[in-house]
PDB file of C-alpha atoms and ligand atoms in Angstrom:
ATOM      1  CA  UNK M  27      13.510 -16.661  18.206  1.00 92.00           C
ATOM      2  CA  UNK M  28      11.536 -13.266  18.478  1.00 96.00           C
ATOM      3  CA  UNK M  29      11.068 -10.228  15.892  1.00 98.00           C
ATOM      4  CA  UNK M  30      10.196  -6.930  17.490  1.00 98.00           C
ATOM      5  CA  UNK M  31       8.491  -3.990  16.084  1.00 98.00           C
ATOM      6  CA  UNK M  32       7.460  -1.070  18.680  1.00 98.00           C
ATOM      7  CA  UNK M  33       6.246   2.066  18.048  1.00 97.00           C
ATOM      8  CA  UNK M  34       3.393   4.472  18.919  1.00 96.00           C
ATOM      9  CA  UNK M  35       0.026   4.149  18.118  1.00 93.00           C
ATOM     10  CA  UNK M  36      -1.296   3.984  14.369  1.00 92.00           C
ATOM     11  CA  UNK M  37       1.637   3.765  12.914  1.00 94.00           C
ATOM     12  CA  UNK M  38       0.393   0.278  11.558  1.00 93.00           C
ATOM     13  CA  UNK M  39       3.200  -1.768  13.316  1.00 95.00           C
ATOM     14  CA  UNK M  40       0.186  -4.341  14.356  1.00 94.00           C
ATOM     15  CA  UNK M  41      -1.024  -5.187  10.955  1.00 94.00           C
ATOM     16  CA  UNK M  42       2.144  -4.942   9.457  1.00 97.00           C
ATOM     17  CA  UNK M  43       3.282  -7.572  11.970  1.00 97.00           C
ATOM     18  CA  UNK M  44       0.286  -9.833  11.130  1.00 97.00           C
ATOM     19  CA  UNK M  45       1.458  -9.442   7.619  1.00 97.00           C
ATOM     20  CA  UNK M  46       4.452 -10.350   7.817  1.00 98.00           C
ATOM     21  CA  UNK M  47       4.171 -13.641  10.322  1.00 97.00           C
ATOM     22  CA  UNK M  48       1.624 -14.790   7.296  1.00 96.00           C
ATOM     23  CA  UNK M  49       4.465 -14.517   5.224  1.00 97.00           C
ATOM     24  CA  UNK M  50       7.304 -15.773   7.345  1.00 97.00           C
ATOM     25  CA  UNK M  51       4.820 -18.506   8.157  1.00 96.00           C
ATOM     26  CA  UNK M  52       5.556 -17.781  11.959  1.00 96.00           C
ATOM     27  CA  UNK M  53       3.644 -16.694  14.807  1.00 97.00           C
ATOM     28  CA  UNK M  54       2.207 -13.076  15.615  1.00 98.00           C
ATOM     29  CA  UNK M  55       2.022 -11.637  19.603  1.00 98.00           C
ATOM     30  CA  UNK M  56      -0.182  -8.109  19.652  1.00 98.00           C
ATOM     31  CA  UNK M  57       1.757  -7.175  23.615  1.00 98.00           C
ATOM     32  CA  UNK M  58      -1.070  -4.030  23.058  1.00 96.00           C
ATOM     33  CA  UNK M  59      -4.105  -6.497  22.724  1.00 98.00           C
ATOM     34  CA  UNK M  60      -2.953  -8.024  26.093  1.00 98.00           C
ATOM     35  CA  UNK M  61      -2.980  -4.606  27.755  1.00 98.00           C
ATOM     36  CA  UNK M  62      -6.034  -4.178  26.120  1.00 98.00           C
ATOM     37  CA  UNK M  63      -7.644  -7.157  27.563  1.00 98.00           C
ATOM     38  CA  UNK M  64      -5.853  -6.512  31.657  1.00 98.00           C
ATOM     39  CA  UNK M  65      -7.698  -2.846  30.692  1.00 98.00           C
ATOM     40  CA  UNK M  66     -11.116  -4.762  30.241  1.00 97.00           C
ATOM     41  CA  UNK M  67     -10.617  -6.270  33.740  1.00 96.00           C
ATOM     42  CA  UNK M  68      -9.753  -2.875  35.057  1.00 97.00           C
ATOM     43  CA  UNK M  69     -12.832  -1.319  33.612  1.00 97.00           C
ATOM     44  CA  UNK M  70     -15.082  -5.022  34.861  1.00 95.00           C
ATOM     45  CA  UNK M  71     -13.673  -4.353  38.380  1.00 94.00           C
ATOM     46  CA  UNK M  72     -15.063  -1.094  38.044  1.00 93.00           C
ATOM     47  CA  UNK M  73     -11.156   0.780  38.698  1.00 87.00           C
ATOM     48  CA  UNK M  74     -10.803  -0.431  42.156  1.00 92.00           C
ATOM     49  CA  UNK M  75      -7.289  -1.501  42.611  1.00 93.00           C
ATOM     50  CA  UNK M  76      -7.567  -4.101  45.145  1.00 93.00           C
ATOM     51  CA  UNK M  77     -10.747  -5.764  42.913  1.00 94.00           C
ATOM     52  CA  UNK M  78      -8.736  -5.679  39.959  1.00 96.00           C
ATOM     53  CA  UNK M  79      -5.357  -6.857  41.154  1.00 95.00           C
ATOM     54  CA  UNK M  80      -7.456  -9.641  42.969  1.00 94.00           C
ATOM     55  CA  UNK M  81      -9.111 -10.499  39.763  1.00 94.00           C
ATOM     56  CA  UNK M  82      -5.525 -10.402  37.719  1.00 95.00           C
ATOM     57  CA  UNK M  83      -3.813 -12.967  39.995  1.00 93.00           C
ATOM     58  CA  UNK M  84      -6.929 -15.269  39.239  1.00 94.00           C
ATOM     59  CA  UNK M  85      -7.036 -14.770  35.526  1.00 94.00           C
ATOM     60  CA  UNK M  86      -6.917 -16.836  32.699  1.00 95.00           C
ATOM     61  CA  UNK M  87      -5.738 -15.066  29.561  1.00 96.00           C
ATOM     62  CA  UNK M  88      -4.589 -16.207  26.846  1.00 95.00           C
ATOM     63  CA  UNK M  89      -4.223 -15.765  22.904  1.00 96.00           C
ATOM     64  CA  UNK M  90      -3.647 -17.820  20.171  1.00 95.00           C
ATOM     65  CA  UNK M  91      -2.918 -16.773  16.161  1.00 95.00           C
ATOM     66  CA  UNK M  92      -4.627 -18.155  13.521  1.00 92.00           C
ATOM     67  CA  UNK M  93      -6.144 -15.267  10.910  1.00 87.00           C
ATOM     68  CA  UNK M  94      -6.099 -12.920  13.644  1.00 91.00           C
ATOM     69  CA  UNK M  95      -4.762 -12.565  17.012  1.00 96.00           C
ATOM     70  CA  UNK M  96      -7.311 -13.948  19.257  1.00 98.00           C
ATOM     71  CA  UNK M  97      -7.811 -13.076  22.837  1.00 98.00           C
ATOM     72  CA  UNK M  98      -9.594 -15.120  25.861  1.00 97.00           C
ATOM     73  CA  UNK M  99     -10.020 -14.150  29.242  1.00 96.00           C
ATOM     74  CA  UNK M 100     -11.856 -16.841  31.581  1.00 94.00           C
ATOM     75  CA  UNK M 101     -13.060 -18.452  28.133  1.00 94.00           C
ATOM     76  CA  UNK M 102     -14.949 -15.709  26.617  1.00 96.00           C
ATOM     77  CA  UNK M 103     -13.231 -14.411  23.415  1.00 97.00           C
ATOM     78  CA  UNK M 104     -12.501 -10.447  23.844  1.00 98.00           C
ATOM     79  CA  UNK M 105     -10.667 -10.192  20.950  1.00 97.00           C
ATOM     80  CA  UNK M 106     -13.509  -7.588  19.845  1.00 94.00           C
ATOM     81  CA  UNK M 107     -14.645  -6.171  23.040  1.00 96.00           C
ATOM     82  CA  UNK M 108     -10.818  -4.687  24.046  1.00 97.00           C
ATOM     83  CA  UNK M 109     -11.267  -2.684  20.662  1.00 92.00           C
ATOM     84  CA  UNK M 110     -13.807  -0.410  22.438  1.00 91.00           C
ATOM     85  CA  UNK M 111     -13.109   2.768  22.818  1.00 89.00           C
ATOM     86  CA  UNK M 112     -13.815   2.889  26.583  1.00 94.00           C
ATOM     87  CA  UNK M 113     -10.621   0.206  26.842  1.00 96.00           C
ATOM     88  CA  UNK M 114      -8.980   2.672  24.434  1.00 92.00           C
ATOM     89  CA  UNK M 115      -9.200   5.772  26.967  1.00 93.00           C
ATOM     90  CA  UNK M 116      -8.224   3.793  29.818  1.00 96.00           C
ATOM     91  CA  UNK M 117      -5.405   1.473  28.138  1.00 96.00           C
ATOM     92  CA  UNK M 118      -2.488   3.710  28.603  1.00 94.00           C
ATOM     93  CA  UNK M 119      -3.273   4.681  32.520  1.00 95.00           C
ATOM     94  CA  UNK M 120      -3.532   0.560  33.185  1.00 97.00           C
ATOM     95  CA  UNK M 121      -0.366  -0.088  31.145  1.00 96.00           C
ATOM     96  CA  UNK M 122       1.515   2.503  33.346  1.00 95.00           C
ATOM     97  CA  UNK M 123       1.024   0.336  36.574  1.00 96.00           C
ATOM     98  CA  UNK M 124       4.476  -1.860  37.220  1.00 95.00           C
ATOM     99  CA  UNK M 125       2.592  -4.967  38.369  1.00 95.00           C
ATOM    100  CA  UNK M 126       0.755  -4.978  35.046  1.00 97.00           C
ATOM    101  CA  UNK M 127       3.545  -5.133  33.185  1.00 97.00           C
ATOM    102  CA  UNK M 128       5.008  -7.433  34.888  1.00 96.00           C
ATOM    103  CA  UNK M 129       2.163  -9.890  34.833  1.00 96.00           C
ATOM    104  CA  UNK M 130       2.275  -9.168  30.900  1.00 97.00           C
ATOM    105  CA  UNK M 131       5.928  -9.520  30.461  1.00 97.00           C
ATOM    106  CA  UNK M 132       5.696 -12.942  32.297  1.00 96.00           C
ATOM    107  CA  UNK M 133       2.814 -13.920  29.645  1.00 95.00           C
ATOM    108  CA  UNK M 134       4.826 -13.060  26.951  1.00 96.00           C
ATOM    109  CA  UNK M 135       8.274 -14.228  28.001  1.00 95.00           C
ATOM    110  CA  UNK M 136       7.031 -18.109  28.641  1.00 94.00           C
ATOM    111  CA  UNK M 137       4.925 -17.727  25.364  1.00 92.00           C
ATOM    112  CA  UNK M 138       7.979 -16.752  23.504  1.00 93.00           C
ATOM    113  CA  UNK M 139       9.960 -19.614  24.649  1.00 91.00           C
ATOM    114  CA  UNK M 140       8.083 -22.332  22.015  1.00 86.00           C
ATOM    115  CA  UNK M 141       8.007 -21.210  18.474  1.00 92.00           C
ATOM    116  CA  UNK M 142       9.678 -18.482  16.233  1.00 94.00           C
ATOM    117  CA  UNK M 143       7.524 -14.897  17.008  1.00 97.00           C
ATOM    118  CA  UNK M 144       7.094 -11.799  15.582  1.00 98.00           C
ATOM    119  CA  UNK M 145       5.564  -8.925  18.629  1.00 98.00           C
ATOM    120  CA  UNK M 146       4.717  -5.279  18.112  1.00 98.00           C
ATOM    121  CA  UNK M 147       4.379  -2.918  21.101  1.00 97.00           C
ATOM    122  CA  UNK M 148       5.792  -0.044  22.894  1.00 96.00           C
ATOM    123  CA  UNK M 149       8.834  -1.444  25.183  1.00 96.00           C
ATOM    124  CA  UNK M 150       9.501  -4.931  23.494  1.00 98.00           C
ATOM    125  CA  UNK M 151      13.186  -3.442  21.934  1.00 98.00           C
ATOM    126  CA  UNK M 152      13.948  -2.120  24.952  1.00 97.00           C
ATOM    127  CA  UNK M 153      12.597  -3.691  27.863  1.00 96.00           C
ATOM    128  CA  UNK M 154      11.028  -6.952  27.524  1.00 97.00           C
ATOM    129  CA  UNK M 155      13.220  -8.666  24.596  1.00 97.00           C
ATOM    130  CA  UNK M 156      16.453  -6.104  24.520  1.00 97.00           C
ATOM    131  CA  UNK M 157      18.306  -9.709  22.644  1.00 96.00           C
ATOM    132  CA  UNK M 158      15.795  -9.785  19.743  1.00 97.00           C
ATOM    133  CA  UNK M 159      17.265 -10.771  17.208  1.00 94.00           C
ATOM    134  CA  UNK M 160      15.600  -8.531  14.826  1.00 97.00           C
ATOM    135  CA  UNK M 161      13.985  -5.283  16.295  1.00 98.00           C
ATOM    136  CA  UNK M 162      11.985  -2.221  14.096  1.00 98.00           C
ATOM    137  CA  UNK M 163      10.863   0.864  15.207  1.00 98.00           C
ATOM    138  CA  UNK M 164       7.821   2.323  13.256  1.00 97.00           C
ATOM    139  CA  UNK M 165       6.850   5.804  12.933  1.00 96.00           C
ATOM    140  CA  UNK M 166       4.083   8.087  10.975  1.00 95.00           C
ATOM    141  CA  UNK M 167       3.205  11.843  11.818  1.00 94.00           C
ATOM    142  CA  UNK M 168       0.324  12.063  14.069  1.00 96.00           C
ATOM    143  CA  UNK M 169      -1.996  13.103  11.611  1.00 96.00           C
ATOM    144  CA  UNK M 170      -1.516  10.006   9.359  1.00 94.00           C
ATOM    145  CA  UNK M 171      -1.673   7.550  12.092  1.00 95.00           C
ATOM    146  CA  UNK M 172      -5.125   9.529  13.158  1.00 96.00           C
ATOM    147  CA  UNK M 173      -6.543   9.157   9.983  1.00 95.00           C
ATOM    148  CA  UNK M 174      -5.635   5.836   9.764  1.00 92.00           C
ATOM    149  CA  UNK M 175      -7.318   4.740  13.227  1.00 92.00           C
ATOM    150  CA  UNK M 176     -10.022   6.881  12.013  1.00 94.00           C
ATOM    151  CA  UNK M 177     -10.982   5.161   9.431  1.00 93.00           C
ATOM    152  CA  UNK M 178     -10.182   1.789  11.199  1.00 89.00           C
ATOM    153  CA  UNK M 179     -12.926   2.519  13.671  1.00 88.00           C
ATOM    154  CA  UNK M 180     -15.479   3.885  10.808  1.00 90.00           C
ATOM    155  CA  UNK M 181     -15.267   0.624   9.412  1.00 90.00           C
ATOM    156  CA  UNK M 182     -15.994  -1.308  12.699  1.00 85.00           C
ATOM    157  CA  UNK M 183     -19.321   0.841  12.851  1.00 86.00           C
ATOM    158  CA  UNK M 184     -17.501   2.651  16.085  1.00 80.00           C
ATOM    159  CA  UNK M 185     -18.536   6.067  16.375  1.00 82.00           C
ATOM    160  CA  UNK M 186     -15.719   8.461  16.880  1.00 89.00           C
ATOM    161  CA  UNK M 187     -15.294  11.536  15.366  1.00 94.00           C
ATOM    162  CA  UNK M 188     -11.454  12.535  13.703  1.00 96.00           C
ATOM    163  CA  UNK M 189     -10.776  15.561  16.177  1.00 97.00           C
ATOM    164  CA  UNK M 190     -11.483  12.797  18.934  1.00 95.00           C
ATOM    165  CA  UNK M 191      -9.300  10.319  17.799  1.00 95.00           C
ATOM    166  CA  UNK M 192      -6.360  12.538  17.048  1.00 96.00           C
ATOM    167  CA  UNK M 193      -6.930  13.517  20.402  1.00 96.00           C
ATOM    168  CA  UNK M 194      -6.801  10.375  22.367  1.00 95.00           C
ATOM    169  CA  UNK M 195      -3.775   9.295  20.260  1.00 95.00           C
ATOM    170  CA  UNK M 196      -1.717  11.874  21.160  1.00 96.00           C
ATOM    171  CA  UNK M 197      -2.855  11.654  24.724  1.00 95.00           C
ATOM    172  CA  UNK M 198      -1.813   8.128  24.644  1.00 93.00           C
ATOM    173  CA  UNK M 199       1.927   9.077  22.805  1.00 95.00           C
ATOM    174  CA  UNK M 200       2.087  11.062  25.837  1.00 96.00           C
ATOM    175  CA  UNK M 201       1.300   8.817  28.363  1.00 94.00           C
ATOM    176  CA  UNK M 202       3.194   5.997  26.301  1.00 94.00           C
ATOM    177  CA  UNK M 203       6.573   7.948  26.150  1.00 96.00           C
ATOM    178  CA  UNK M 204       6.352   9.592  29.291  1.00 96.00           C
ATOM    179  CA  UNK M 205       5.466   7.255  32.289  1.00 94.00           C
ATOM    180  CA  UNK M 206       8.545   5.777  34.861  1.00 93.00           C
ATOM    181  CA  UNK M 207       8.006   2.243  33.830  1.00 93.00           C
ATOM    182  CA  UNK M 208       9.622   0.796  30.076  1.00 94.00           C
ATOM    183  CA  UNK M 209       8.460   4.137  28.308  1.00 95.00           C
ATOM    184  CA  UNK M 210       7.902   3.929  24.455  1.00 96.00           C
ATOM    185  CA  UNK M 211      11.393   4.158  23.372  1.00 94.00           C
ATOM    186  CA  UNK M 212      13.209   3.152  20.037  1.00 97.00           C
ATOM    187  CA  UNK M 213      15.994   0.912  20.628  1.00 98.00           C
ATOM    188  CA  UNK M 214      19.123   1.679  19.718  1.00 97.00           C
ATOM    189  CA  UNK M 215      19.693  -1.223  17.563  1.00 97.00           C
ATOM    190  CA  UNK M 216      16.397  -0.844  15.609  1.00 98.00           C
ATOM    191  CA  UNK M 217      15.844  -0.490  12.319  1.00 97.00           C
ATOM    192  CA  UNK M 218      13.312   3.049  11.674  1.00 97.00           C
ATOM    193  CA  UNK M 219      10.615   2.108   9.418  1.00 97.00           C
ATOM    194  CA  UNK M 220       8.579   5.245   8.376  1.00 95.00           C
ATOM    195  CA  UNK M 221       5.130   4.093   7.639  1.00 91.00           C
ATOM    196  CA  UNK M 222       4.186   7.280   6.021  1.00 89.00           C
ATOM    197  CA  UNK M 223       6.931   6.721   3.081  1.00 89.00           C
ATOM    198  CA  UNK M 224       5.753   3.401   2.465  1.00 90.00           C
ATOM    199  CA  UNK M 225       2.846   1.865   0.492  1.00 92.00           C
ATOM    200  CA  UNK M 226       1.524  -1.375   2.681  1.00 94.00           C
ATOM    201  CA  UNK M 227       3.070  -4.039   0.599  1.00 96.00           C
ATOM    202  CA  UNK M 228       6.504  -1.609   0.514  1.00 96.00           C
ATOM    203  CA  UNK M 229       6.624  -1.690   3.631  1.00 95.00           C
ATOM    204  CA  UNK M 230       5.968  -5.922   4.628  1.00 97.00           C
ATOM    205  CA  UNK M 231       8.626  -6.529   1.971  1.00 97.00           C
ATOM    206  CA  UNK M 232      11.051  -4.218   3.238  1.00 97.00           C
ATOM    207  CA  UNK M 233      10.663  -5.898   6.799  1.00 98.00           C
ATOM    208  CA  UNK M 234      10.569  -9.387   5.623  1.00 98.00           C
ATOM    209  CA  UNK M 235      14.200  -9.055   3.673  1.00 97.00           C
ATOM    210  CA  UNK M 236      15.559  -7.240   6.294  1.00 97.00           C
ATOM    211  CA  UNK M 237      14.339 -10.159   8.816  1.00 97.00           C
ATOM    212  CA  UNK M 238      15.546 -12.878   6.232  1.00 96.00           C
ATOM    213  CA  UNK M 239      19.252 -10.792   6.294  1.00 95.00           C
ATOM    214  CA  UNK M 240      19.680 -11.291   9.672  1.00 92.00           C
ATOM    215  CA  UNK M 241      17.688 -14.753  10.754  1.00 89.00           C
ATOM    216  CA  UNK M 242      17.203 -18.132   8.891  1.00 86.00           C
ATOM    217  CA  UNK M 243      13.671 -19.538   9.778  1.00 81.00           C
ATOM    218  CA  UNK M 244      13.162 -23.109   8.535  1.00 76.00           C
TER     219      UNK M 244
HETATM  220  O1   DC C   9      -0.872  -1.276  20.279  1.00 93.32           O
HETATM  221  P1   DC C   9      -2.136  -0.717  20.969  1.00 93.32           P
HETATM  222  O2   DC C   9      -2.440   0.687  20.548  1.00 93.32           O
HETATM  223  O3   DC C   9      -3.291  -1.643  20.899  1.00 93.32           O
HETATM  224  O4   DC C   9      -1.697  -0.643  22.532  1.00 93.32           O
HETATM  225  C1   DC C   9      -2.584  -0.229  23.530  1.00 93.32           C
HETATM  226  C2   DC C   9      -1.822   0.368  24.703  1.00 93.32           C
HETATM  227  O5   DC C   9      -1.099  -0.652  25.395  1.00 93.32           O
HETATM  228  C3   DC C   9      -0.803   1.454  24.392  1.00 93.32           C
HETATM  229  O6   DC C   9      -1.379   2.746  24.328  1.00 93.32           O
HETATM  230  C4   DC C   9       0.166   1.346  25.541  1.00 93.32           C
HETATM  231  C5   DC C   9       0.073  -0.097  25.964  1.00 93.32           C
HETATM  232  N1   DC C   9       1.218  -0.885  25.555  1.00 93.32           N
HETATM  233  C6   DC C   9       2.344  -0.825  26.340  1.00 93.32           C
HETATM  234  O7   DC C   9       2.364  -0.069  27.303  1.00 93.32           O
HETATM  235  N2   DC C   9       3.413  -1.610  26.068  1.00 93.32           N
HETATM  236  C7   DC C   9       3.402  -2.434  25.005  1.00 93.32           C
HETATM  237  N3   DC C   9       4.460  -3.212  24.778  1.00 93.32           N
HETATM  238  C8   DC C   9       2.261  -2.489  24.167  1.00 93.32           C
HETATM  239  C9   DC C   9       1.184  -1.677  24.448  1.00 93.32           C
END
């Protein structure tokens, strides 16, 4: 049984998410943090194409929920490292490439399969689980989700000023919602959360009723 929430970046679908599978008591899939981590290749293979693809095929990532969404790649744990902003300016150009997303969409497809999940991402409503049986599509002005990241990274100890940040996110909206392959795209059948109208807590509760409306989780 799978839960979707997409949306573009900031606009706190991933914690909200996290929130919400504590309180469901179900699992939580972070599709971006697995981009994240096929970026961290990307940038290890030093953007060759053949290197990386080579080193894709022979990968072992995988992730695993318990307070946080953990990621491992070969056994090292990157759930930090694919928060750098290097990953960050890269993510969106890696994400683009078809093969990629197919190697993710496999990954999350067979992980699916097993338990009751709730995923946040870009394409989940539309392309990778159009028969969720639950799907939310959450939004914030730009400036709000820049602030938010902003202060997201300040608290991390990353260095990024705000003018940079709003910049790279709406770089990456653009990227997102413009490339060929599974843009970011609101579903028809999702529900439009507006993060910006909603306290935290608001907004968790709001999403766990409407998921308990529609699905019974034991
Ligand atoms: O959720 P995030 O900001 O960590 O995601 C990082 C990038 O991964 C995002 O800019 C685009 C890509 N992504 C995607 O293309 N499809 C998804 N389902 C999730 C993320």
């Amino acid at each position: 049984m799978i839960v979707v929430i997409d949306g573009p970046a900031g606009s706190g679908k991933s914690s909200t998410a996290r929130a919400v599978a504590h309180e469901l008591n179900i699992q939580y899939l972070d599709s971006g943090a697995l981009y994240r981590a096929v970026t961290y290749l990307f940038l290890k293979s030093e953007q060759s194409l053949p290197a990386f693809f080579e080193s894709l095929y022979s990968a072992k990532l995988s992730f695993e929920f318990g307070n946080e969404f953990q990621v491992n790649l070969n056994g090292e744990d990157i759930t930090s490292a694919i928060r750098d902003p290097k990953v960050s300016a890269q993510v969106s150009t890696v994400a683009a490439m078809p093969k990629v997303r197919e190697y993710i969409n496999d990954l999350m497809n067979n992980a699916v399969q097993q338990d009751v999940y709730i995923a946040d991402g870009r394409d989940l409503g539309t392309a990778v689980f159009p028969n969720a049986d639950c799907k939310f599509f959450m939004i914030a002005d730009l400036e709000t989700r820049a602030k938010r990241r902003h202060q997201e990274l300040s608290l991390k100890g990353l260095q990024m000023s705000y003018s940079e940040v709003f910049a790279e996110i709406k770089q990456r909206d653009r990227l997102d919602s413009t490339r060929e392959k599974d843009p970011l795209k609101k579903a028809d059948d999702a529900i439009v959360v507006d993060s910006s109208t909603f306290s935290f807590d608001e907004q968790v509760q709001y999403i766990v009723s409407r998921i308990k409306e529609t699905i019974t989780i034991e």
